[in-house]
Structures are given as structure tokens and as C-alpha cells.
PDB file of C-alpha atoms in Angstrom:
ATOM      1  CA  UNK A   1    -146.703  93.498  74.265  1.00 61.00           C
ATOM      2  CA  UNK A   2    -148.665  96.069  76.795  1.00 57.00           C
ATOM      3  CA  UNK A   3    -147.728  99.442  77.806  1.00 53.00           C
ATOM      4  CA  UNK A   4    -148.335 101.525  81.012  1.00 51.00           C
ATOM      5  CA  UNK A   5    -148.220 105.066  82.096  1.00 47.00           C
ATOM      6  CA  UNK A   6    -146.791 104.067  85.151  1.00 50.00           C
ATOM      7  CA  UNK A   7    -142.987 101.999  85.904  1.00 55.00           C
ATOM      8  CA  UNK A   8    -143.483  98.572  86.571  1.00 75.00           C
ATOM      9  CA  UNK A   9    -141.655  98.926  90.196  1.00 77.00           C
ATOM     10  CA  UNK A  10    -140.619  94.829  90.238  1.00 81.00           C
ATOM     11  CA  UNK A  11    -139.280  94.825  86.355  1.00 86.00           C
ATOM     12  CA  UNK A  12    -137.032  97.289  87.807  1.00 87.00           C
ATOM     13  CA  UNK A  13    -135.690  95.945  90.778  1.00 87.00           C
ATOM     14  CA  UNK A  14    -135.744  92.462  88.927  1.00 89.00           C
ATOM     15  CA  UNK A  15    -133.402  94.437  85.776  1.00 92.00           C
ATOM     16  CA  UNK A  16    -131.251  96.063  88.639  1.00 91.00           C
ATOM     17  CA  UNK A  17    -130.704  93.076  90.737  1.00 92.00           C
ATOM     18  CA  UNK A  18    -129.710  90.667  87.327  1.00 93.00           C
ATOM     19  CA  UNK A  19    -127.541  93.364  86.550  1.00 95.00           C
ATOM     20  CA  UNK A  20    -125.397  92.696  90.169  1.00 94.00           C
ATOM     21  CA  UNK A  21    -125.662  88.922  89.902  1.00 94.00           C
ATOM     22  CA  UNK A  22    -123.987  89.078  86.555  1.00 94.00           C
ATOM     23  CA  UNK A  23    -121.467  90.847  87.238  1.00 94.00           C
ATOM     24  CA  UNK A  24    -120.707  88.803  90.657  1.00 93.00           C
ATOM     25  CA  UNK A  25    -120.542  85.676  88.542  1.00 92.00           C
ATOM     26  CA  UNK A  26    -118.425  87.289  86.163  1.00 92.00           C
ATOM     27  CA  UNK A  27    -116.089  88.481  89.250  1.00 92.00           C
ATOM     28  CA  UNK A  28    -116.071  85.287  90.452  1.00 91.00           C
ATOM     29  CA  UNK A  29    -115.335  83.386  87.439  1.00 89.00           C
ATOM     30  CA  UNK A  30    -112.548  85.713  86.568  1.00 88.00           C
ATOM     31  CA  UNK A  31    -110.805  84.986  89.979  1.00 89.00           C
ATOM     32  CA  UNK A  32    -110.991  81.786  89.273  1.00 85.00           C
ATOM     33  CA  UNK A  33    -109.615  81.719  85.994  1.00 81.00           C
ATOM     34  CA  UNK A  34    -112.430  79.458  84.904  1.00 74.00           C
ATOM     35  CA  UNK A  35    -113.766  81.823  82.169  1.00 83.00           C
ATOM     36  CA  UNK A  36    -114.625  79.326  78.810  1.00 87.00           C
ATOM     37  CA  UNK A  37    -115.905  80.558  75.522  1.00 91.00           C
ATOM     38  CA  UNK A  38    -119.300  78.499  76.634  1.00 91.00           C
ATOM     39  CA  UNK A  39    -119.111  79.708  79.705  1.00 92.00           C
ATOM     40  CA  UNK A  40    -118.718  83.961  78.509  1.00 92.00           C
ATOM     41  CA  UNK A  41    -121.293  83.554  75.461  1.00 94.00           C
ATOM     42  CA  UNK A  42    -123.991  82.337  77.774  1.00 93.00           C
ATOM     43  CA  UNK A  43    -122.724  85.229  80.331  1.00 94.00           C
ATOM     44  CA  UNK A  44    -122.957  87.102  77.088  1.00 94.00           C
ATOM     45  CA  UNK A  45    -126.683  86.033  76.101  1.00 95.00           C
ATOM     46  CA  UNK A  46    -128.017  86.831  79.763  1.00 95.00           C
ATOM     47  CA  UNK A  47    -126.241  90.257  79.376  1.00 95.00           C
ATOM     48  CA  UNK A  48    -127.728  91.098  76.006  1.00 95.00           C
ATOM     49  CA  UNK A  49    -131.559  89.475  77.641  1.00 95.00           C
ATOM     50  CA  UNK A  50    -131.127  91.890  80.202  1.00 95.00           C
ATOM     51  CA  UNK A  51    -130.446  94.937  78.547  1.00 96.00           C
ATOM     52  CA  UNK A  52    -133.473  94.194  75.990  1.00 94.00           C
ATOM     53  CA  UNK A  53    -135.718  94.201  79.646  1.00 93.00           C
ATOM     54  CA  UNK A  54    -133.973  97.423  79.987  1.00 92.00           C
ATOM     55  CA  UNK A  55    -135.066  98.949  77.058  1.00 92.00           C
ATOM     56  CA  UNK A  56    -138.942  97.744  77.806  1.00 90.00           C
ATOM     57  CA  UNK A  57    -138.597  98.979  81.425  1.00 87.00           C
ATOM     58  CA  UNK A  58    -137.765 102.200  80.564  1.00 86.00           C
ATOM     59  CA  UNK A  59    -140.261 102.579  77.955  1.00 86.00           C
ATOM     60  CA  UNK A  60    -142.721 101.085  80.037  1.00 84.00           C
ATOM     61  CA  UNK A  61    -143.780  98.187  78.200  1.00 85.00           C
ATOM     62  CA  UNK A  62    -144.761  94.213  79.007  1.00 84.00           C
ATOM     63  CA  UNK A  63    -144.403  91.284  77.262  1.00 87.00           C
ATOM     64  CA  UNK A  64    -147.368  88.915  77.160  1.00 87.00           C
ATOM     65  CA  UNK A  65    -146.218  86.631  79.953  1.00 87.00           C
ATOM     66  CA  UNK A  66    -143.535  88.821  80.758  1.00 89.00           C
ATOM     67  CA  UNK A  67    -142.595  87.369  84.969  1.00 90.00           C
ATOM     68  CA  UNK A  68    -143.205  84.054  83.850  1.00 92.00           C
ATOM     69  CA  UNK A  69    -140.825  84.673  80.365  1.00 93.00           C
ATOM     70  CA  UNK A  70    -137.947  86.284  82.789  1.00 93.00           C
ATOM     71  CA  UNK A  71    -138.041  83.977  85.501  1.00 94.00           C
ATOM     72  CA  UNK A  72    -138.032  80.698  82.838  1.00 94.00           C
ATOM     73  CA  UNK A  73    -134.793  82.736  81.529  1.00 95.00           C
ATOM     74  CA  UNK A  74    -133.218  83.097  84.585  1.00 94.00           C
ATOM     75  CA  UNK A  75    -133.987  79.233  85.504  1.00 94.00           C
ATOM     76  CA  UNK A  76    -132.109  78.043  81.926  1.00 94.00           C
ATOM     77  CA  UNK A  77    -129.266  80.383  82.659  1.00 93.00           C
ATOM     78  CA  UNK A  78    -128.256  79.310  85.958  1.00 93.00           C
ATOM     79  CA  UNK A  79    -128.908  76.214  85.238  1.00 93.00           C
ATOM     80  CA  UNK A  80    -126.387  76.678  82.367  1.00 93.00           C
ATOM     81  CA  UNK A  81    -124.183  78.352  84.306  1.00 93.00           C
ATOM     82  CA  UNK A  82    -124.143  75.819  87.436  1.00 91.00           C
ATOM     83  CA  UNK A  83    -123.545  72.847  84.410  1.00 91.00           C
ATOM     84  CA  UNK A  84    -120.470  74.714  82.368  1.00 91.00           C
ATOM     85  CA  UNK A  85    -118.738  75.974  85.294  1.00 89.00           C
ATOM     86  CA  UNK A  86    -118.228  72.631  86.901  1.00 85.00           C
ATOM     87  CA  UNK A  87    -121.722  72.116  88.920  1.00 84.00           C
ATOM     88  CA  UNK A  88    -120.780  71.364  92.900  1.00 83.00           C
ATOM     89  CA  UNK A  89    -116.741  72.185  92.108  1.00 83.00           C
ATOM     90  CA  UNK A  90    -117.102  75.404  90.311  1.00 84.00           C
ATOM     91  CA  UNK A  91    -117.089  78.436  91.177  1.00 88.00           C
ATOM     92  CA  UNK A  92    -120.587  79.846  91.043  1.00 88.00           C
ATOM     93  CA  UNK A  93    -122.373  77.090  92.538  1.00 89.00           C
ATOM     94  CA  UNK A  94    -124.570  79.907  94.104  1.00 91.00           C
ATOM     95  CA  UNK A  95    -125.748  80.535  90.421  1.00 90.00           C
ATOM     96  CA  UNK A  96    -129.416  79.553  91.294  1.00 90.00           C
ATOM     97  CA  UNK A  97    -129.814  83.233  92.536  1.00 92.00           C
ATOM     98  CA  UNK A  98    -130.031  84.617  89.802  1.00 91.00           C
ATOM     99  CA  UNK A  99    -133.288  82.953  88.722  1.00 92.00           C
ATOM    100  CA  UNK A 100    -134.415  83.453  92.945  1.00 92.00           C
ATOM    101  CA  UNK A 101    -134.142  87.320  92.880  1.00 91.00           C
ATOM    102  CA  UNK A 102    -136.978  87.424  90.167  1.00 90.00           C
ATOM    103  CA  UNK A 103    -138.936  84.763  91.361  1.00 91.00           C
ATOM    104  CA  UNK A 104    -138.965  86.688  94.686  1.00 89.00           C
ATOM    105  CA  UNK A 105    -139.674  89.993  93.561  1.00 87.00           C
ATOM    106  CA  UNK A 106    -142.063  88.724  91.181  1.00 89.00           C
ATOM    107  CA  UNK A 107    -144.030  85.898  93.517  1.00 88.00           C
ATOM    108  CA  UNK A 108    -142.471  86.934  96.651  1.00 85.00           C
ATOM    109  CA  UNK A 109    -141.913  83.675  99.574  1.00 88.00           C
ATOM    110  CA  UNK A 110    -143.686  81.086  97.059  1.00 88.00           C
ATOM    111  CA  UNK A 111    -142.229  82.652  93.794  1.00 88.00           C
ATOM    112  CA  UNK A 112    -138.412  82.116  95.927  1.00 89.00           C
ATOM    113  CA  UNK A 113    -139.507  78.186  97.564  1.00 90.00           C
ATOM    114  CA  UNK A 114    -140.818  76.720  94.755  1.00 92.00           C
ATOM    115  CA  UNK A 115    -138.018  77.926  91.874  1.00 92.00           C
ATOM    116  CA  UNK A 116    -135.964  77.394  94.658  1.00 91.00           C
ATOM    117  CA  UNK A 117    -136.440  73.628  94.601  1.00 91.00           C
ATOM    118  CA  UNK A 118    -137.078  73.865  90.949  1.00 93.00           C
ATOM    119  CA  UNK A 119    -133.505  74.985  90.436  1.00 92.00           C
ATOM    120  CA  UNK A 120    -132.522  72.031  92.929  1.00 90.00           C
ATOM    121  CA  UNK A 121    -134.012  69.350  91.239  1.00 90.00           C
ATOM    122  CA  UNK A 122    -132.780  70.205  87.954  1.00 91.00           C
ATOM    123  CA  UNK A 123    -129.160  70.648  89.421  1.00 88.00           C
ATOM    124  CA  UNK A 124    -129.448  67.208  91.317  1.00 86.00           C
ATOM    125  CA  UNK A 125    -130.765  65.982  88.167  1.00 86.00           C
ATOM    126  CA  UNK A 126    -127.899  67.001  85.878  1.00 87.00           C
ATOM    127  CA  UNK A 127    -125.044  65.849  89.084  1.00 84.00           C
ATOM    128  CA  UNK A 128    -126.996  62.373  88.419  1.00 81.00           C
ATOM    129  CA  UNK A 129    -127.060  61.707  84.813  1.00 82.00           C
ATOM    130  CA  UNK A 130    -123.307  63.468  84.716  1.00 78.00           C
ATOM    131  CA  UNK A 131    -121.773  60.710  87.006  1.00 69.00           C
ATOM    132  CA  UNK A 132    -120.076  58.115  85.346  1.00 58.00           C
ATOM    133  CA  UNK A 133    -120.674  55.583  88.486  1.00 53.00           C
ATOM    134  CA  UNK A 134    -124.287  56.037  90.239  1.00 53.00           C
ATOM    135  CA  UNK A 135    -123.789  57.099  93.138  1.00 57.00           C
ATOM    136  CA  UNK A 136    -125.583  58.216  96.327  1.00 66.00           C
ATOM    137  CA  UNK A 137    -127.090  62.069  96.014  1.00 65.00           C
ATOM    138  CA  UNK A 138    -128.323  63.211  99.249  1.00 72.00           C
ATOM    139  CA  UNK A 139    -125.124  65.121  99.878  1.00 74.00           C
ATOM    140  CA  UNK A 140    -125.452  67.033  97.014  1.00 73.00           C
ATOM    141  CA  UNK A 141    -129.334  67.058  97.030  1.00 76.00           C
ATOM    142  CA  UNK A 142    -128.958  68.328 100.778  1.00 81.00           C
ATOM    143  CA  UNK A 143    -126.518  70.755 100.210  1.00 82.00           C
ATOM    144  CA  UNK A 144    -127.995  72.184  96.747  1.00 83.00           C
ATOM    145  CA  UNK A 145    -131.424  72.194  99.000  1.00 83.00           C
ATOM    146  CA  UNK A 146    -130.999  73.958 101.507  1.00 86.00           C
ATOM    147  CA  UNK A 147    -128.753  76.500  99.668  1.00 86.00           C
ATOM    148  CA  UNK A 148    -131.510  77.178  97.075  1.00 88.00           C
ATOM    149  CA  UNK A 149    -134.738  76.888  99.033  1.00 88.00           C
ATOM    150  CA  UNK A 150    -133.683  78.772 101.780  1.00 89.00           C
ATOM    151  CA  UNK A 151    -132.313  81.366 100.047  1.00 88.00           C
ATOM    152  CA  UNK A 152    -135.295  81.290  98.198  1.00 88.00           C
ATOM    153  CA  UNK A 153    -137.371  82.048 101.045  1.00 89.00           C
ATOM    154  CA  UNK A 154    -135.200  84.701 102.415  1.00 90.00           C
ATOM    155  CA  UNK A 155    -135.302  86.352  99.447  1.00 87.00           C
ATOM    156  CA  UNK A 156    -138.762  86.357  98.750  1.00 85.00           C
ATOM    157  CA  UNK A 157    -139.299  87.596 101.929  1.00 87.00           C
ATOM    158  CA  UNK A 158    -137.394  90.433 101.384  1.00 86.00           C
ATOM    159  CA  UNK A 159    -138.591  90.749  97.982  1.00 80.00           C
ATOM    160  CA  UNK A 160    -142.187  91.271  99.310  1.00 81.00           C
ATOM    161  CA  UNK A 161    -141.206  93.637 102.280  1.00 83.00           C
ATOM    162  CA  UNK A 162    -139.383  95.635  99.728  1.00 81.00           C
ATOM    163  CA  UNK A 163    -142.217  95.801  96.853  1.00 77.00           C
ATOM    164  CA  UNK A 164    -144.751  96.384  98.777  1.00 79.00           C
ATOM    165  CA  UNK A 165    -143.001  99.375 100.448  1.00 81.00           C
ATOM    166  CA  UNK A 166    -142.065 100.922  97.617  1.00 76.00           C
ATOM    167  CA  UNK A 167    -145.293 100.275  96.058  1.00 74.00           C
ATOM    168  CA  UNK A 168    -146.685 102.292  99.211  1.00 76.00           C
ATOM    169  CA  UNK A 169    -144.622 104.991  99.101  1.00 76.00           C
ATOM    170  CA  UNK A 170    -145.128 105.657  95.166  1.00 70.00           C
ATOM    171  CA  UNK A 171    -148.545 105.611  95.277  1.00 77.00           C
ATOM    172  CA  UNK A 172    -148.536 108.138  98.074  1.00 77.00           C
ATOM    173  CA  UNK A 173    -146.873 110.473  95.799  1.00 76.00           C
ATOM    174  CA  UNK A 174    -148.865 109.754  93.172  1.00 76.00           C
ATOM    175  CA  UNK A 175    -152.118 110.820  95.642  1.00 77.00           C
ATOM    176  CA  UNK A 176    -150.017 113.934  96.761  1.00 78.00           C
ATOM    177  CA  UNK A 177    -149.474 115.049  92.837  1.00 79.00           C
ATOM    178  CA  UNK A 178    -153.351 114.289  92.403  1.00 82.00           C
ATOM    179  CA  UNK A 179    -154.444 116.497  95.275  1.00 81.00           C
ATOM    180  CA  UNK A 180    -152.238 119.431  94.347  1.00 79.00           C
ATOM    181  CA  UNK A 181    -153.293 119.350  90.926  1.00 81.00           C
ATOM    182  CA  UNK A 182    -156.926 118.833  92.346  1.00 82.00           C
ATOM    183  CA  UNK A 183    -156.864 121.943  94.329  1.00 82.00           C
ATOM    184  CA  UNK A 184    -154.732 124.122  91.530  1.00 79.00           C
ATOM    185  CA  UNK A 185    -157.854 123.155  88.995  1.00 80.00           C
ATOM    186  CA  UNK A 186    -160.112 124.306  91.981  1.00 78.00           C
ATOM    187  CA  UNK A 187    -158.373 127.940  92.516  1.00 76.00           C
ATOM    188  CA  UNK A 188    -158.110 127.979  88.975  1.00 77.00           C
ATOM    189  CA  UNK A 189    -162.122 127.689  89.049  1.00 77.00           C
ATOM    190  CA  UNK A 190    -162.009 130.380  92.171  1.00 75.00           C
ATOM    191  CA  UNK A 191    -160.364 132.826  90.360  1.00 71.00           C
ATOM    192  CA  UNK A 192    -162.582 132.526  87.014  1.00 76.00           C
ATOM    193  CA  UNK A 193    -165.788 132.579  88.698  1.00 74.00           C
ATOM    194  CA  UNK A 194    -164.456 135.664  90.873  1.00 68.00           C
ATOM    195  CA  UNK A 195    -163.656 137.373  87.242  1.00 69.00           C
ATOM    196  CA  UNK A 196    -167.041 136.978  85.852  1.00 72.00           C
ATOM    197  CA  UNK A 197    -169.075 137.986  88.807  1.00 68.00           C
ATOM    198  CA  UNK A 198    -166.754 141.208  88.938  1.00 64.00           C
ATOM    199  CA  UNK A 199    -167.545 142.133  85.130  1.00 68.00           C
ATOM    200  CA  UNK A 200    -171.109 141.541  85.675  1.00 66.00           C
ATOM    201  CA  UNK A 201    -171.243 143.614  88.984  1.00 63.00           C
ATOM    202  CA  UNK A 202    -169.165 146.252  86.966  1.00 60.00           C
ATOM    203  CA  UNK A 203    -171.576 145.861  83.890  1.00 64.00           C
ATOM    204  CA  UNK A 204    -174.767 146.491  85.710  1.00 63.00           C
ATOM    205  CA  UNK A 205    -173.427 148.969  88.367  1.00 58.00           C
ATOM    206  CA  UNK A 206    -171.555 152.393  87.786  1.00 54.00           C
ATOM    207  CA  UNK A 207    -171.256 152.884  90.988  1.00 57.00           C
ATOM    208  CA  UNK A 208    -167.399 153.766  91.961  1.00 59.00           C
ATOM    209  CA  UNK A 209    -167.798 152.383  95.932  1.00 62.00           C
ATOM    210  CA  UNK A 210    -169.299 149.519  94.113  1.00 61.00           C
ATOM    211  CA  UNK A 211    -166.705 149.333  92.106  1.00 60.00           C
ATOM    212  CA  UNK A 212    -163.855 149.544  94.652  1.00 63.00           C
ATOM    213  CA  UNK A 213    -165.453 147.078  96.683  1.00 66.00           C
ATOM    214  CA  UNK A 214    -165.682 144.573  93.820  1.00 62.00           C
ATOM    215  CA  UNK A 215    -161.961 144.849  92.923  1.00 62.00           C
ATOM    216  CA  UNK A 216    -161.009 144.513  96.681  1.00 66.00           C
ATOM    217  CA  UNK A 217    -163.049 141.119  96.847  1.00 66.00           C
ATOM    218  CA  UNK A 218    -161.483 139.975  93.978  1.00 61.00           C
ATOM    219  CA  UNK A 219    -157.789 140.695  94.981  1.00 64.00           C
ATOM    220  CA  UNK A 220    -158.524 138.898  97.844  1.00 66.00           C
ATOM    221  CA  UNK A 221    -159.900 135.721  96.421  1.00 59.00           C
ATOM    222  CA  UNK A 222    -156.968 135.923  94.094  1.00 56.00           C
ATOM    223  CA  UNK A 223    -154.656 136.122  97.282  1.00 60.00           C
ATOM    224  CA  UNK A 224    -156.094 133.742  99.164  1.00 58.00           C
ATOM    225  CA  UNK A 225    -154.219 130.992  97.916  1.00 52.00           C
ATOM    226  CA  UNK A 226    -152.438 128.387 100.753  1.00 49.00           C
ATOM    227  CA  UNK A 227    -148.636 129.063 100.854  1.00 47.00           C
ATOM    228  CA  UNK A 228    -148.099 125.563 101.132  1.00 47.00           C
ATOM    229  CA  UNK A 229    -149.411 124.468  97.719  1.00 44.00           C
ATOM    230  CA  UNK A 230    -148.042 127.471  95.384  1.00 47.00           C
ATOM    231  CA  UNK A 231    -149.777 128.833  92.366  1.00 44.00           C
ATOM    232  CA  UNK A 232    -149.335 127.234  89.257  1.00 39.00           C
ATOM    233  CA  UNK A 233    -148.587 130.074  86.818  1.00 38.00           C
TER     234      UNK A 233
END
């Protein structure tokens, strides 16, 4: 497990975006009335995943692997949740999103395409061995396609805009803390230096217009200070 000083920007918006697509597929589900007891423990499991991710977020931790561990998650869960709820007829056919939000966020428009046809494959795969008669699948395959890939690509698209933005904008901030704390250590330094060249003036002069002149400098380097970057006291 690793730690950083700083939040992991995409475990968050991966956490926070889980957290939605859970609860639409429990809305959905609900309206439907299709809620089974296999069907609310593995809602139940990819609750209980998420909230551990919650936990390391906040704490700012890692597991070894950790994109790679959360997006294989996401993968078996909608792929649970497309089989249980009834795969093309149920309700939450869109399921695969879940597993397309982190893979976007995470590997942005490649991430998105290539668990988007991941998730399509293994959907197609399940419609196939399910079917009592063998039918034809392009339908299905077509349908499951374009639903998944292109929302995978729309979403990693997104997913990188959004990142890297926010990505931008933190690290600004964190340059604008670094400068201000920069130039407080610097007047910090001012101030000092203008101390000890006022006691040694004062210690080798007893002079009073000496004197007054020194303290005068010295009020004014310790005034000098730009109003917009206040002291730190």
C-alpha cells in the first residue's frame, strides 16, 4: 500500500462517480421491482468496495495496483449486474458504466474503448452460452457495441478534459501557497537581518542621531511588507 501527501484527484472522482452509478442502478432496479437477494448482495458488495476506496482516499493511500484493482472490480460487477438482472431485458442494461467511468478517468479515451469492448465481449459472451437455441448475435453484439464503446469514448474524453483541468488548477494553488510561503520565509529573513545590523550599529555607536536613524530604517523595513501577501504573525 503507498501513501501521498497530496489527494489522488482521479481516486476521487472515480469514488464520487461509483457512488452515483450505484445508486442509479439501485433507482432503477427499484422501479422496476426487479430487486433479488443476488441481485442487492452484489449491489451490497460494490457498496461496501467503495466505501473501503473511501477510507484510502481520504487518508491518502494506494494499493499496489490500485486503477488496475478498481477497474477489474468494476468490470466483474457490471458484468454481474448485466447477468442477474436479466442481461438485454433488464433493467440496467447500461450497467457497463460503471466499470467505463474509472476506466476513463483512470486511462482516459483508451482506458473508456478498450473496457468498453471488454465489457461487450463478455456480455455477448454470456447472451451466447445463456441461449438455449444458438442463435444469431449481431443484434445484440451491435447494440451492446455501440452502447459500451461509444460511451466509452465519450467518457474518456471527458474524463481526460476534466483531470487534466483539475490537475491544472490544483497545482496552481499549490505554486501560489509555495510562493507566499517563499516570500513570508524571505521577510522573515528581512526583518532578522535588519535586527542584527541595528544592535550592532547600536553596540558600536552611542550616538543618539545614529541611533534615531537606525530605528527609523528598521521600522521601515519592518513596514515594507506588500499588502497583497499579509504578514504571517
Amino acid at each position: 500500500m503507498r501513501s501521498s501527501n497530496y489527494p489522488f484527484l482521479a481516486d476521487l472522482i472515480a469514488i464520487s462517480t461509483r457512488w452515483l452509478v450505484l445508486l442509479g442502478l439501485m433507482a432503477a432496479l427499484g422501479m422496476s421491482g426487479g430487486v433479488t437477494l443476488a441481485l442487492a448482495l452484489a449491489l451490497g458488495l460494490m457498496s461496501a468496495w467503495n466505501f473501503f476506496m473511501s477510507i484510502l482516499s481520504l487518508a491518502n493511500r494506494r494499493l499496489v495496483g490500485h486503477r488496475f484493482i478498481n477497474i477489474s472490480v468494476d468490470v466483474v460487477g457490471t458484468l454481474g449486474l448485466f447477468v442477474l438482472s436479466g442481461g438485454m431485458k433488464g433493467p440496467v442494461v447500461w450497467a457497463g458504466v460503471l466499470a467505463l467511468f474509472s476506466a476513463s478517468l483512470y486511462y482516459e479515451v483508451k482506458g473508456g474503448a478498450l473496457i468498453g469492448l471488454l465489457i461487450t465481449l463478455l456480455e455477448v459472451g454470456w447472451l451466447a452460452l445463456s441461449r438455449p437455441v444458438w442463435g444469431p448475435l449481431w443484434l445484440p453484439l451491435t447494440l451492446l457495441a455501440v452502447m459500451n464503446i461509444g460511451a466509452g469514448l465519450v467518457l474518456g474524453f471527458v474524463g481526460m478534459r476534466l483531470v487534466r483541468r483539475l490537475r491544472g488548477l490544483y497545482q496552481k494553488e499549490m505554486n501560489q501557497r509555495k510562493e507566499a510561503e517563499l516570500k513570508a520565509r524571505q521577510q522573515e529573513r528581512s526583518r532578522m537581518r535588519a535586527m542584527y545590523q541595528m544592535t550592532e550599529t547600536l553596540s558600536k555607536s552611542l550616538n543618539y542621531q545614529v541611533v534615531l536613524d537606525t530605528a527609523l530604517d528598521l521600522s521601515s523595513t519592518l513596514m515594507s511588507d506588500d499588502p497583497q501577501h499579509p504578514r504571517l504573525l
